């Protein structure tokens, strides 16, 4: 197992559209374990492969309080969206910033699991929002893209000004102002 480095906005590698996974094998499963380890260590509820500079359509999520409900989605596709919900979102690639984003309130998603088996899942509220947020990453999209250019620019400049090391030491951008 290995903890991986997480790319930080505005790194242009976060804009790469991920490729379909063509084979679910042991090598990929080892990487999935690393994604979970990285997400849990960073205190996240979701992490897409794109965020660790691996450009395949693969993401992990665990929205449970107890951190005992790992979900892995390979080649995820949303087949149904319903309703609207505004939720405050954050992102491990945009550390220290949380803003309201409007998304579908409920979704159905189909994907492959870590054994390469197809499954379909209907989700609402936090899990639905998290799935939409992570699929956006696989398409090179970030939650800050839904904000006004002014807000996005402020966040970009604050993150650019702080060294990578400060972020890794978990010092929040707002504490430097
Ligand atoms: C996406 O985000 C998400 O700034 C997952 O300092 C977030 O796990 C979907 C995190 C909210 C729906 C609602 C962010 C951890 C984790 C930070 C995350 C931070 C430490 C973000
Ligand atoms: Co994110």
GROMACS .gro file of N, CA and C in nm, residues 61 71-73 77-80 106-111 118-124 127-128 131:
model
   72
   61UNK      N    1  -1.503   0.619  -0.320
   61UNK     CA    2  -1.590   0.701  -0.235
   61UNK      C    3  -1.617   0.623  -0.105
   71UNK      N    4  -1.660   0.232  -0.163
   71UNK     CA    5  -1.724   0.210  -0.293
   71UNK      C    6  -1.621   0.241  -0.401
   72UNK      N    7  -1.609   0.153  -0.498
   72UNK     CA    8  -1.516   0.174  -0.609
   72UNK      C    9  -1.596   0.174  -0.738
   73UNK      N   10  -1.575   0.275  -0.821
   73UNK     CA   11  -1.647   0.288  -0.949
   73UNK      C   12  -1.545   0.290  -1.062
   77UNK      N   13  -2.097   0.571  -1.534
   77UNK     CA   14  -2.183   0.649  -1.624
   77UNK      C   15  -2.314   0.677  -1.549
   78UNK      N   16  -2.355   0.803  -1.547
   78UNK     CA   17  -2.483   0.838  -1.486
   78UNK      C   18  -2.593   0.813  -1.589
   79UNK      N   19  -2.692   0.731  -1.552
   79UNK     CA   20  -2.798   0.694  -1.646
   79UNK      C   21  -2.928   0.768  -1.615
   80UNK      N   22  -2.936   0.829  -1.498
   80UNK     CA   23  -3.058   0.901  -1.462
   80UNK      C   24  -3.024   1.009  -1.358
  106UNK      N   25  -3.074   1.328  -0.689
  106UNK     CA   26  -3.070   1.181  -0.693
  106UNK      C   27  -3.021   1.137  -0.830
  107UNK      N   28  -2.948   1.029  -0.833
  107UNK     CA   29  -2.894   0.979  -0.960
  107UNK      C   30  -2.894   0.826  -0.960
  108UNK      N   31  -2.890   0.770  -1.081
  108UNK     CA   32  -2.858   0.630  -1.097
  108UNK      C   33  -2.727   0.624  -1.175
  109UNK      N   34  -2.635   0.542  -1.128
  109UNK     CA   35  -2.504   0.530  -1.193
  109UNK      C   36  -2.478   0.382  -1.221
  110UNK      N   37  -2.421   0.356  -1.338
  110UNK     CA   38  -2.374   0.219  -1.364
  110UNK      C   39  -2.222   0.224  -1.378
  111UNK      N   40  -2.158   0.117  -1.335
  111UNK     CA   41  -2.011   0.113  -1.333
  111UNK      C   42  -1.968  -0.032  -1.320
  118UNK      N   43  -2.029  -0.561  -1.352
  118UNK     CA   44  -2.115  -0.443  -1.370
  118UNK      C   45  -2.214  -0.433  -1.255
  119UNK      N   46  -2.239  -0.312  -1.209
  119UNK     CA   47  -2.344  -0.289  -1.109
  119UNK      C   48  -2.412  -0.156  -1.136
  120UNK      N   49  -2.529  -0.141  -1.078
  120UNK     CA   50  -2.603  -0.016  -1.090
  120UNK      C   51  -2.643   0.026  -0.950
  121UNK      N   52  -2.637   0.156  -0.925
  121UNK     CA   53  -2.663   0.207  -0.791
  121UNK      C   54  -2.747   0.333  -0.801
  122UNK      N   55  -2.850   0.341  -0.718
  122UNK     CA   56  -2.927   0.465  -0.709
  122UNK      C   57  -2.890   0.532  -0.579
  123UNK      N   58  -2.860   0.661  -0.586
  123UNK     CA   59  -2.810   0.733  -0.469
  123UNK      C   60  -2.876   0.869  -0.462
  124UNK      N   61  -2.885   0.923  -0.340
  124UNK     CA   62  -2.933   1.060  -0.327
  124UNK      C   63  -2.846   1.138  -0.229
  127UNK      N   64  -2.423   1.112  -0.114
  127UNK     CA   65  -2.359   1.014  -0.203
  127UNK      C   66  -2.378   1.052  -0.350
  128UNK      N   67  -2.501   1.098  -0.384
  128UNK     CA   68  -2.527   1.140  -0.522
  128UNK      C   69  -2.438   1.257  -0.563
  131UNK      N   70  -2.073   1.135  -0.607
  131UNK     CA   71  -2.053   1.062  -0.733
  131UNK      C   72  -2.042   1.162  -0.849
   0.00000   0.00000   0.00000
